[in-house]
XYZ file of C-alpha atoms in Angstrom:
652
model
C 30.517 -25.470 54.274
C 27.364 -26.230 52.385
C 24.787 -23.572 51.839
C 21.258 -24.690 52.445
C 18.905 -23.046 49.989
C 15.331 -23.127 51.172
C 13.000 -24.914 48.807
C 9.969 -22.995 47.639
C 6.836 -24.100 49.364
C 3.725 -25.002 47.417
C 0.742 -23.325 48.908
C -2.786 -24.326 47.996
C -3.670 -23.099 44.491
C -0.139 -21.851 43.666
C 0.397 -24.251 40.747
C -1.706 -26.421 38.527
C -0.319 -29.462 40.404
C -1.640 -28.263 43.766
C -3.976 -30.723 45.357
C -6.110 -27.981 46.820
C -7.005 -26.431 43.465
C -10.314 -27.277 41.859
C -11.201 -25.927 38.399
C -14.614 -24.458 38.005
C -17.182 -25.773 35.606
C -16.473 -23.034 33.055
C -12.777 -22.543 33.749
C -11.203 -21.086 30.564
C -14.496 -21.005 28.655
C -15.110 -17.648 26.953
C -18.651 -18.534 25.973
C -20.448 -21.843 25.650
C -21.521 -22.284 22.027
C -21.938 -26.055 22.080
C -25.597 -25.720 21.101
C -24.535 -24.039 17.839
C -21.794 -26.525 16.894
C -23.545 -27.860 13.789
C -24.500 -24.414 12.574
C -20.991 -23.080 13.042
C -19.515 -25.924 11.014
C -21.945 -25.022 8.206
C -20.685 -21.401 8.172
C -23.989 -20.024 9.510
C -24.239 -16.706 11.335
C -25.445 -17.373 14.901
C -25.506 -13.767 16.147
C -29.326 -13.541 16.074
C -29.727 -16.629 18.339
C -27.327 -15.588 21.088
C -28.692 -15.147 24.587
C -28.115 -11.951 26.520
C -25.449 -13.650 28.652
C -23.658 -15.119 25.620
C -23.682 -11.756 23.865
C -22.311 -10.000 26.950
C -19.429 -12.449 27.299
C -18.520 -12.177 23.614
C -18.544 -8.369 23.749
C -16.333 -8.410 26.836
C -13.918 -10.780 25.122
C -13.590 -8.581 22.024
C -13.161 -5.514 24.221
C -10.324 -7.241 26.100
C -8.547 -7.947 22.808
C -8.920 -4.344 21.661
C -7.746 -2.964 25.011
C -4.647 -5.180 25.000
C -3.635 -4.012 21.523
C -4.575 -0.360 22.063
C -2.464 -0.094 25.219
C 0.615 -0.915 23.126
C -0.011 0.629 19.729
C -1.271 3.974 21.071
C 2.337 4.814 21.970
C 2.906 5.261 18.238
C 0.012 7.692 17.719
C 1.859 10.927 18.534
C 4.706 10.009 16.201
C 2.253 9.115 13.435
C 0.572 12.483 13.888
C 3.893 14.264 13.451
C 4.589 12.135 10.381
C 1.202 13.220 8.989
C 2.054 16.871 9.505
C 5.448 16.520 7.843
C 4.060 14.537 4.922
C 1.143 16.893 4.328
C 3.260 20.042 4.854
C 0.398 20.851 7.180
C -0.240 24.316 8.618
C -3.304 24.753 10.874
C -5.904 27.019 9.339
C -6.072 29.145 12.489
C -2.347 29.932 12.402
C -1.715 33.688 12.585
C 1.985 33.760 13.333
C 3.855 33.986 10.054
C 6.780 31.857 11.231
C 4.484 28.905 11.961
C 3.528 28.823 8.290
C 7.102 28.039 7.282
C 7.547 24.257 6.881
C 10.287 22.378 5.037
C 8.658 20.615 2.082
C 11.479 18.444 0.705
C 10.580 15.681 3.167
C 7.397 15.125 1.195
C 9.395 15.069 -2.050
C 11.704 12.384 -0.653
C 8.769 10.272 0.551
C 7.042 10.615 -2.846
C 10.242 9.488 -4.586
C 10.462 6.322 -2.466
C 6.745 5.688 -2.993
C 7.081 6.149 -6.764
C 9.921 3.645 -6.928
C 8.049 1.058 -4.851
C 4.887 1.517 -6.899
C 6.781 1.028 -10.166
C 8.772 -1.953 -8.916
C 5.872 -3.774 -7.236
C 2.953 -2.871 -9.477
C 4.384 -1.535 -12.720
C 4.330 -4.750 -14.699
C 1.777 -6.168 -17.109
C 0.282 -8.357 -15.794
C 0.701 -6.551 -12.500
C 1.587 -9.650 -10.475
C 3.573 -12.499 -11.999
C 2.480 -16.020 -11.049
C 4.240 -19.328 -11.524
C 2.921 -22.854 -11.664
C 4.687 -25.090 -9.195
C 4.305 -28.059 -11.520
C 3.879 -28.726 -15.234
C 0.109 -29.130 -14.972
C -0.448 -25.701 -13.428
C 1.761 -23.708 -15.798
C -1.054 -22.735 -18.144
C -3.387 -22.034 -15.227
C -0.899 -19.581 -13.733
C -0.680 -17.658 -17.029
C -4.457 -17.303 -17.214
C -4.897 -16.576 -13.520
C -2.369 -13.752 -13.442
C -4.297 -12.033 -16.235
C -7.623 -12.542 -14.464
C -6.078 -10.999 -11.355
C -4.727 -8.100 -13.420
C -8.217 -7.543 -14.815
C -9.720 -7.408 -11.319
C -7.064 -4.986 -10.095
C -7.897 -2.610 -12.924
C -11.646 -2.863 -12.341
C -11.409 -2.156 -8.612
C -8.830 0.660 -8.771
C -6.335 -1.781 -7.319
C -3.427 0.505 -8.214
C -4.827 3.188 -5.893
C -5.308 0.644 -3.087
C -1.779 -0.652 -3.576
C -0.432 2.913 -3.579
C -2.254 3.628 -0.288
C -0.742 0.529 1.285
C 2.737 1.570 0.168
C 2.104 5.126 1.400
C 1.097 3.852 4.843
C 4.172 1.616 4.857
C 6.365 4.615 4.081
C 4.640 7.024 6.449
C 3.768 4.787 9.421
C 5.647 1.525 8.905
C 2.280 -0.132 9.520
C -0.168 -0.646 6.648
C -3.084 -2.963 7.525
C -4.980 -4.020 4.411
C -7.918 -6.423 4.210
C -8.235 -8.783 1.238
C -11.871 -9.831 0.945
C -14.108 -11.321 -1.719
C -17.072 -9.207 -2.825
C -19.809 -11.632 -3.827
C -21.903 -8.854 -5.382
C -19.218 -7.829 -7.871
C -17.634 -11.293 -8.082
C -14.087 -10.072 -7.518
C -11.430 -9.306 -4.935
C -11.469 -6.111 -2.907
C -8.543 -4.407 -1.187
C -9.622 -2.373 1.851
C -7.091 0.051 3.343
C -7.376 0.769 7.056
C -6.084 3.674 9.084
C -3.407 2.209 11.390
C -5.090 3.947 14.319
C -8.168 1.829 13.735
C -6.441 -1.520 13.515
C -5.582 -3.520 16.619
C -3.414 -6.604 16.050
C -2.215 -9.061 18.657
C 0.760 -7.270 20.303
C 2.249 -10.545 21.604
C 3.862 -11.408 18.271
C 6.813 -9.728 16.626
C 6.755 -7.952 13.298
C 6.022 -10.273 10.393
C 4.973 -13.231 12.526
C 1.345 -12.749 11.566
C 0.540 -16.456 11.346
C 0.894 -16.682 15.126
C -1.546 -13.872 15.898
C -4.513 -14.878 17.988
C -6.589 -11.976 16.778
C -6.783 -8.747 14.831
C -9.594 -6.196 15.192
C -10.677 -3.489 12.747
C -12.657 -0.537 14.114
C -14.615 1.729 11.841
C -17.682 3.945 11.665
C -20.394 3.774 9.029
C -24.079 4.533 8.493
C -26.713 1.943 9.267
C -27.834 1.786 5.631
C -24.319 0.871 4.533
C -24.232 -1.941 7.059
C -27.489 -3.438 5.814
C -26.527 -3.057 2.137
C -23.322 -5.035 2.637
C -25.369 -8.192 3.167
C -23.023 -9.378 5.915
C -25.366 -8.708 8.835
C -28.768 -10.460 8.510
C -29.443 -9.702 12.177
C -30.000 -6.030 11.321
C -32.986 -6.947 9.142
C -34.333 -9.362 11.721
C -34.288 -6.669 14.419
C -35.237 -3.287 12.829
C -34.962 -1.553 16.205
C -31.180 -1.751 15.847
C -31.432 1.054 13.296
C -31.447 3.424 16.242
C -29.022 3.276 19.094
C -30.831 1.416 21.835
C -28.446 2.744 24.444
C -25.186 4.638 24.615
C -21.989 2.618 24.356
C -21.908 0.399 27.419
C -18.198 0.051 27.940
C -16.769 3.281 26.524
C -13.816 1.545 24.921
C -10.574 3.514 25.100
C -9.746 2.587 21.522
C -12.825 4.502 20.367
C -11.639 7.867 21.566
C -11.455 9.023 17.994
C -9.161 11.887 17.126
C -10.750 14.794 15.371
C -8.664 17.316 13.477
C -10.449 19.701 11.135
C -8.986 20.325 7.719
C -7.168 17.013 7.286
C -10.019 14.677 6.537
C -10.307 13.474 10.120
C -13.469 15.418 10.746
C -15.889 12.648 11.715
C -16.298 11.882 15.381
C -18.770 9.027 15.869
C -18.760 9.562 19.610
C -20.344 12.998 19.172
C -24.099 13.137 18.482
C -25.231 14.533 15.170
C -28.475 16.155 14.134
C -30.739 13.238 13.406
C -33.984 15.000 12.626
C -35.117 18.376 11.342
C -37.873 20.189 13.104
C -39.848 20.529 9.867
C -39.089 16.971 8.676
C -39.668 14.823 11.704
C -40.825 11.869 9.597
C -37.321 10.675 8.699
C -34.055 10.031 10.534
C -30.565 10.245 9.156
C -28.989 8.633 12.168
C -25.614 8.934 13.776
C -22.468 7.211 12.635
C -22.366 3.662 13.986
C -19.188 2.243 15.448
C -18.338 -1.330 14.504
C -15.509 -3.596 15.649
C -14.776 -6.482 13.310
C -12.596 -9.067 15.039
C -10.897 -12.002 13.355
C -9.936 -14.442 16.063
C -8.877 -18.026 16.541
C -10.072 -19.879 19.582
C -9.537 -23.324 20.997
C -12.569 -25.554 21.000
C -12.473 -25.596 24.814
C -12.946 -21.818 24.917
C -16.328 -22.075 23.177
C -17.500 -25.230 24.903
C -16.662 -27.593 22.019
C -13.520 -29.408 23.235
C -13.593 -31.845 20.301
C -12.328 -29.022 18.063
C -8.609 -28.256 18.243
C -8.882 -24.617 17.106
C -11.496 -22.631 15.283
C -11.136 -19.416 13.234
C -14.071 -17.023 13.565
C -15.212 -13.534 12.642
C -17.132 -11.512 15.240
C -18.571 -8.030 14.612
C -19.738 -5.739 17.438
C -22.093 -2.794 16.860
C -21.887 0.252 19.153
C -19.848 -1.655 21.733
C -22.774 -3.796 22.907
C -24.487 -5.776 20.107
C -23.073 -8.801 18.267
C -24.309 -8.493 14.670
C -22.137 -11.191 13.090
C -20.612 -14.373 14.465
C -19.657 -17.209 12.190
C -16.827 -19.415 11.013
C -14.077 -17.577 9.148
C -15.074 -17.871 5.450
C -11.389 -17.630 4.442
C -10.354 -20.768 6.239
C -7.504 -20.968 8.731
C -6.068 -17.532 8.033
C -6.977 -13.905 8.640
C -7.843 -12.004 5.426
C -5.307 -9.288 6.090
C -1.766 -8.311 5.171
C 0.268 -5.734 7.062
C 2.794 -3.810 5.034
C 5.922 -2.170 6.365
C 8.892 -0.450 4.797
C 11.766 -1.644 6.964
C 11.406 -5.244 8.095
C 12.745 -6.161 11.516
C 11.471 -9.416 12.986
C 12.866 -8.518 16.412
C 10.468 -5.592 16.860
C 6.746 -5.494 17.557
C 6.061 -2.787 14.989
C 7.883 -1.945 11.792
C 9.925 1.179 11.130
C 8.830 3.818 8.653
C 10.758 6.239 6.485
C 9.586 9.075 8.711
C 11.103 7.357 11.728
C 14.450 8.013 10.073
C 14.041 11.458 8.532
C 11.551 13.196 10.852
C 14.250 14.403 13.309
C 16.157 15.997 10.429
C 12.894 17.476 9.130
C 12.223 19.109 12.494
C 15.759 20.545 12.648
C 15.475 21.964 9.135
C 12.090 23.525 9.937
C 13.544 25.104 13.086
C 16.439 26.545 11.089
C 14.023 28.014 8.556
C 11.815 29.576 11.238
C 14.774 30.984 13.150
C 15.955 32.592 9.913
C 12.539 34.220 9.562
C 12.718 35.453 13.167
C 16.149 36.970 12.588
C 15.108 38.718 9.382
C 11.935 40.048 11.006
C 13.918 41.434 13.921
C 16.404 43.082 11.545
C 13.615 44.669 9.517
C 11.762 45.995 12.549
C 14.919 47.064 14.434
C 15.289 47.310 18.205
C 14.653 50.855 19.448
C 15.640 52.328 22.812
C 13.664 55.519 23.570
C 13.585 58.097 26.364
C 9.910 58.946 26.940
C 10.926 62.343 28.355
C 12.365 63.390 24.982
C 10.303 61.594 22.320
C 6.738 60.430 21.891
C 6.829 56.653 22.263
C 3.371 56.079 20.644
C 4.627 57.785 17.476
C 7.561 55.358 17.385
C 5.268 52.353 17.831
C 2.785 53.420 15.131
C 5.354 54.823 12.744
C 5.091 54.593 8.978
C 7.272 55.832 6.104
C 5.472 59.219 6.013
C 4.608 59.478 9.700
C 5.608 62.128 12.239
C 7.565 61.436 15.407
C 6.993 64.208 17.928
C 9.771 65.324 20.252
C 9.521 67.157 23.528
C 10.221 70.913 23.656
C 13.908 71.553 23.576
C 14.832 68.141 22.208
C 16.604 67.758 18.910
C 15.710 65.096 16.336
C 17.395 61.882 17.356
C 17.754 62.807 21.009
C 16.493 60.130 23.353
C 16.373 57.478 20.590
C 18.874 54.720 19.926
C 18.322 52.180 17.142
C 20.145 48.937 17.764
C 21.223 46.978 14.689
C 20.227 43.335 14.910
C 23.099 41.162 13.664
C 22.410 38.575 10.965
C 23.330 35.480 12.959
C 21.319 33.108 10.751
C 23.047 33.861 7.480
C 24.335 30.292 7.176
C 21.040 28.590 7.997
C 20.164 27.913 4.371
C 23.427 26.023 4.006
C 22.553 24.083 7.142
C 19.115 23.325 5.714
C 20.770 22.050 2.532
C 22.976 19.806 4.654
C 19.891 18.416 6.384
C 18.374 17.725 2.988
C 21.502 15.863 1.903
C 21.389 13.759 5.061
C 17.744 12.863 4.408
C 18.627 11.830 0.878
C 21.488 9.658 2.130
C 19.248 7.911 4.613
C 16.395 7.373 2.149
C 18.446 6.742 -1.055
C 16.229 9.343 -2.767
C 18.924 11.416 -4.462
C 18.389 14.476 -6.634
C 18.682 12.283 -9.712
C 16.030 9.922 -8.327
C 13.757 12.907 -7.788
C 14.282 14.225 -11.315
C 16.167 17.252 -10.001
C 19.440 18.763 -11.252
C 22.312 17.109 -9.452
C 24.510 18.912 -6.995
C 28.031 20.140 -7.776
C 30.565 17.370 -8.182
C 28.559 15.141 -10.495
C 29.407 16.400 -13.954
C 28.955 13.613 -16.477
C 25.947 11.583 -17.529
C 27.866 8.404 -16.685
C 28.445 9.572 -13.114
C 24.801 10.521 -12.717
C 23.674 7.152 -14.090
C 26.040 5.288 -11.789
C 24.889 7.095 -8.661
C 21.254 6.616 -9.673
C 21.843 2.893 -10.079
C 23.437 2.652 -6.638
C 20.468 4.438 -5.085
C 18.090 2.190 -6.996
C 19.863 -0.868 -5.626
C 19.138 0.284 -2.065
C 15.492 0.940 -2.899
C 15.428 -2.329 -4.810
C 16.281 -4.244 -1.646
C 13.283 -2.669 0.113
C 11.049 -3.510 -2.841
C 12.246 -7.105 -2.946
C 11.669 -7.651 0.771
C 8.205 -6.088 0.531
C 7.472 -8.290 -2.456
C 8.279 -11.382 -0.383
C 6.693 -10.361 2.931
C 3.669 -8.271 1.904
C 2.784 -8.652 -1.780
C 3.262 -12.420 -1.801
C 0.684 -13.225 0.929
C -1.665 -10.624 -0.565
C -1.532 -12.215 -4.029
C -1.867 -15.683 -2.498
C -5.113 -14.597 -0.818
C -6.433 -13.059 -4.022
C -5.529 -16.139 -6.028
C -7.235 -18.453 -3.531
C -10.351 -16.256 -3.565
C -10.531 -16.446 -7.365
C -10.055 -20.209 -7.423
C -12.683 -20.756 -4.705
C -15.327 -18.114 -5.360
C -15.174 -16.819 -8.944
C -18.065 -17.559 -11.303
C -17.630 -20.738 -13.296
C -16.582 -19.045 -16.534
C -15.314 -15.733 -17.812
C -13.422 -13.946 -20.558
C -10.399 -11.675 -20.653
C -8.913 -9.539 -23.403
C -5.283 -10.329 -24.139
C -2.779 -8.213 -25.995
C -1.590 -10.199 -28.981
C 1.971 -8.972 -28.549
C 2.203 -9.989 -24.878
C 0.414 -13.296 -25.244
C 2.427 -16.334 -24.104
C 2.771 -19.087 -26.644
C 1.091 -21.542 -24.240
C -2.184 -19.604 -24.590
C -2.164 -19.082 -28.346
C -4.553 -21.964 -28.940
C -7.176 -20.516 -26.596
C -7.362 -17.105 -28.268
C -10.295 -16.058 -30.423
C -10.856 -12.518 -31.706
C -8.422 -11.129 -29.122
C -10.242 -12.731 -26.168
C -9.558 -15.784 -24.052
C -12.474 -17.689 -22.568
C -11.813 -19.729 -19.435
C -13.566 -22.091 -17.048
C -12.685 -21.725 -13.362
C -12.652 -25.416 -12.513
C -10.837 -26.393 -15.684
C -8.419 -23.538 -16.408
C -7.676 -21.761 -13.085
C -7.002 -24.567 -10.649
C -3.587 -25.863 -9.663
C -0.669 -25.290 -7.360
C 0.179 -21.653 -8.082
C 2.363 -19.144 -6.264
C 3.452 -15.536 -6.593
C 6.791 -14.953 -8.280
C 8.807 -12.658 -6.001
C 10.370 -9.835 -8.008
C 14.029 -8.863 -7.833
C 13.167 -5.323 -6.698
C 14.316 -3.564 -9.884
C 12.102 -1.358 -12.001
C 10.440 -2.773 -15.121
C 12.438 -2.082 -18.278
C 11.463 1.241 -19.779
C 10.322 1.233 -23.443
C 13.149 3.503 -24.617
C 15.774 1.335 -22.977
C 14.131 -1.786 -24.330
C 14.209 -0.399 -27.882
C 17.889 0.387 -27.533
C 18.514 -3.172 -26.424
C 16.807 -4.562 -29.522
C 18.770 -2.256 -31.815
C 22.057 -3.225 -30.181
C 21.116 -6.844 -30.670
C 20.569 -6.281 -34.398
C 23.907 -4.531 -34.698
C 25.741 -7.365 -32.970
C 24.015 -9.960 -35.128
C 24.985 -8.134 -38.309
C 28.598 -7.831 -37.189
C 28.872 -11.491 -36.230
C 26.803 -12.964 -39.046
C 24.128 -14.256 -36.678
C 21.475 -12.506 -38.763
C 21.721 -15.519 -41.066
C 20.493 -17.788 -38.241
C 17.768 -15.590 -36.720
C 14.789 -13.676 -38.027
C 16.124 -10.114 -38.016
C 12.813 -8.753 -39.264
C 10.955 -9.891 -36.142
C 13.657 -8.415 -33.932
C 13.313 -5.093 -35.752
C 9.542 -5.240 -35.209
C 10.081 -5.710 -31.478
C 12.359 -2.667 -31.455
C 9.694 -0.593 -33.172
C 7.002 -1.766 -30.752
C 9.278 -0.882 -27.837
C 9.373 2.666 -29.177
C 5.629 2.919 -28.575
C 4.286 1.831 -32.000
C 1.985 -0.965 -30.873
C -0.230 -1.232 -33.973
C 2.527 -2.189 -36.366
C 0.413 -4.641 -38.377
C -1.542 -1.870 -40.073
C 1.634 -0.897 -41.956
C 2.370 -4.432 -43.102
C 2.237 -5.271 -46.832
C -0.460 -7.872 -47.495
C 0.217 -11.130 -49.299
C -2.010 -10.003 -52.172
C 0.055 -6.842 -52.654
C 3.254 -8.850 -52.453
C 2.108 -11.220 -55.182
C 1.036 -8.341 -57.420
C 3.996 -6.012 -56.933
C 6.774 -8.526 -56.272
C 9.473 -8.239 -53.606
C 10.022 -4.805 -52.090
C 13.491 -3.178 -52.266
C 14.231 -4.205 -48.667
C 13.176 -7.766 -49.419
C 15.341 -7.808 -52.556
C 18.297 -6.507 -50.531
C 17.740 -9.148 -47.867
C 17.627 -11.781 -50.594
C 20.916 -10.579 -52.017
C 22.503 -10.602 -48.570
C 21.383 -14.179 -48.035
C 22.676 -15.175 -51.438
C 25.999 -13.495 -50.760
C 26.279 -15.198 -47.401
C 25.574 -18.533 -49.027
C 28.735 -18.275 -51.166
C 30.981 -18.569 -48.132
C 29.024 -21.364 -46.453
C 29.595 -25.081 -46.819
C 27.279 -26.823 -49.276
C 25.731 -28.840 -46.463
C 24.702 -25.641 -44.612
C 23.352 -24.148 -47.843
C 21.070 -27.114 -48.388
C 19.769 -26.836 -44.815
C 19.028 -23.134 -45.277
C 17.207 -23.842 -48.556
C 15.064 -26.450 -46.831
C 14.225 -23.934 -44.060
C 13.250 -21.362 -46.657
C 15.997 -18.927 -45.641
C 17.821 -19.321 -49.006
C 16.413 -19.454 -52.542
C 18.279 -21.061 -55.469
C 19.480 -18.565 -58.063
C 17.343 -20.068 -60.792
C 14.189 -19.719 -58.730
C 15.152 -16.240 -57.626
C 15.462 -15.110 -61.248
C 12.042 -16.537 -62.012
C 10.508 -14.593 -59.124
C 12.239 -11.412 -60.217
C-alpha cells in the first residue's frame, strides 16, 4: 500500500519563485550611495554630505550589527569578570569580612608563567619577527624589512602591546587588536581593545575571520582627541558637534558600560559629568563621547551601486546618531584587525582561555582556604552555652583577658556555662589546596620549575628537573607555534604591507655589526643602513612561523660554542676551520659584545711580533702539517693556514 505524502503548497510570497511576489524598489538596499560612487572610489570621506535619511539608515544598520554580536558575546561577560577577579587577586575595597579577603594567588602565578613563555617565544628574538623572501629577488628586502619592523616595534612600545594581546588571549581567549598606520608618526600602531568593547560577526567560527561581514569597535574619548586624530573632518566642518546635540537616540544595549571602582573601569560615558564650573562658565570640558567604528563589507547592491561586486568600508558613529566617517577601507579588502586566542578550536564561535580551564579549580581552592579560616575563627572564639539565670550573658559577650564575668547569688564559678570545643575539621585543607595547585599546573603545563620555584618531592636530580621542564616547554611550545601561525602571522603581514605601501620614501636603521647578515654588508656605513622604500623594501615577503621554542639563551649558546671547539680539537677539524672566530663567538655569547676593543692592532703586531698564543697556534699548524700529505700541505700554504719553516724563522 502506497503512502501518499501531501506536497507542500506554494502560497503567494512564500518563495522567491512565487509569481505573486514583487520586490520593492529598494529591496535589500541598506542605503543608496550611488551619487557618491566616484568619491568613494577615490577614498573620500562622504559623511559630511549625507542626507538625514541616509544617515539614519546607516546608523540603524551599524546598530543592527552591534546588537547581533552583543546578544551572543555578552554571555561571556560574567565569566570574563570572574577571570579578572582571579587574575588580579581582587578584593573589593569595601570588604569588611576577613574571610572574603582570602584569595588563592597561585592562579595568577600560573598565568604569568604561561604569558612569560609566550612573550619570550613569540617576541624574544632580534629582530623580533623573522621574515623570509618568497623568491630570490626579495631575499634582501626581507632582511631589511624585518629590521625596519623591529625598529618600529621598539619606538611604539610594541612589546607592551604584544604582551597585552597575549594577556587577553590567556585571560579571555579573545584578544582583538587593531593594526593601523599612523600617518603623523609614519609607522605602524598596535591598538589593544577590551573584548567587551569589540563586536565581531558571530556567524563565523573561531579563526575564520576572512569570512566576517563586519567587526565593530566601541570606545569613549574626548572630543578634542577625536579632532586631533585627523580622521574626522566632519567635526571641523560642523563645530556644533562638540556638544551633544541630543541624548543617544537608540540607547544601544552594547553601550551599557560596566563600572567597577578600583579596577580601572571607572569611566561611564553614559553618566553625565560636570561640564562647567560656576566660576568658570566660559569653557567646557565636555562629557566622554561614545564612538562605534565599524569595518564592514557590503555588496554593491546594498549601497545602490550594483556594478560593484563587494566593497569594504569603514563607518564611524558618534553618540549613536551621527556618522562622522564613511569611506572606502584604506587597508584594501581586509579588516585591519587580528584576534588572538590561546586555545584554537575552529569548531567554536569563541576561543578558550587558560582561565576557562583553571578557574573552577581556583574557586575550589579559595573555598577551601576560606573554610579553613572559618574553622579556625570558630575554634578561637569557642561556642558557649550559658544559663542567664546563673551568669551574666553580657559579660560573656564582651569578655576580655582581664575582664570580670558576674555570676548570680549562690552560683559557683563555672555554673551555668558550658564551653563547646570546636573540632578542627579543616586540618587537611592545605593539602587539598596543594592538590588543586598541582592540578592547575598539570592543565597549564606551568610546573614549579617553569615558575622558578623549588620542585616538589620526587624530583631530586638536575637531569630530572631539566627533563620535566623540557616536556612542559614542549606543551607550551605547541601553543606558541599555533599562535605564531594564526595570530602573529596575519599581524606581521598587515604591518609589512603598511610599511611597503605607506612608509616615507627613504630611511635609516642602525644595525648591530655582529648580527648583520652577509647579504647586507655592502649597504652598511658607519653602523647604519640607508634604504629606499621602493627600491629596497618591495617584494613578495612573508612571516616565518616559529617552531614555538624559546630563543637560545646566551649561557647555553656559549656552552655550545665551547663544546664545538672541544670536538674540533679532538677530531682535528680545527685545522680546517677558523677556531679563533669560533672562540670569539663563544665570548660574545657570554655577554661581552664589544670584543674588538681588546683586539691587538696590526701596527702592534708588526712591532711586537706574534703573541704567545699566535706562536702556539703556528706550532700546532706546523706539527699538524707533518702528518698530512704533501698535496694538502701545499693547499694549506696557499690558503695562508700554513707557513713554510724558512719563512716562519724569518718572522720569528
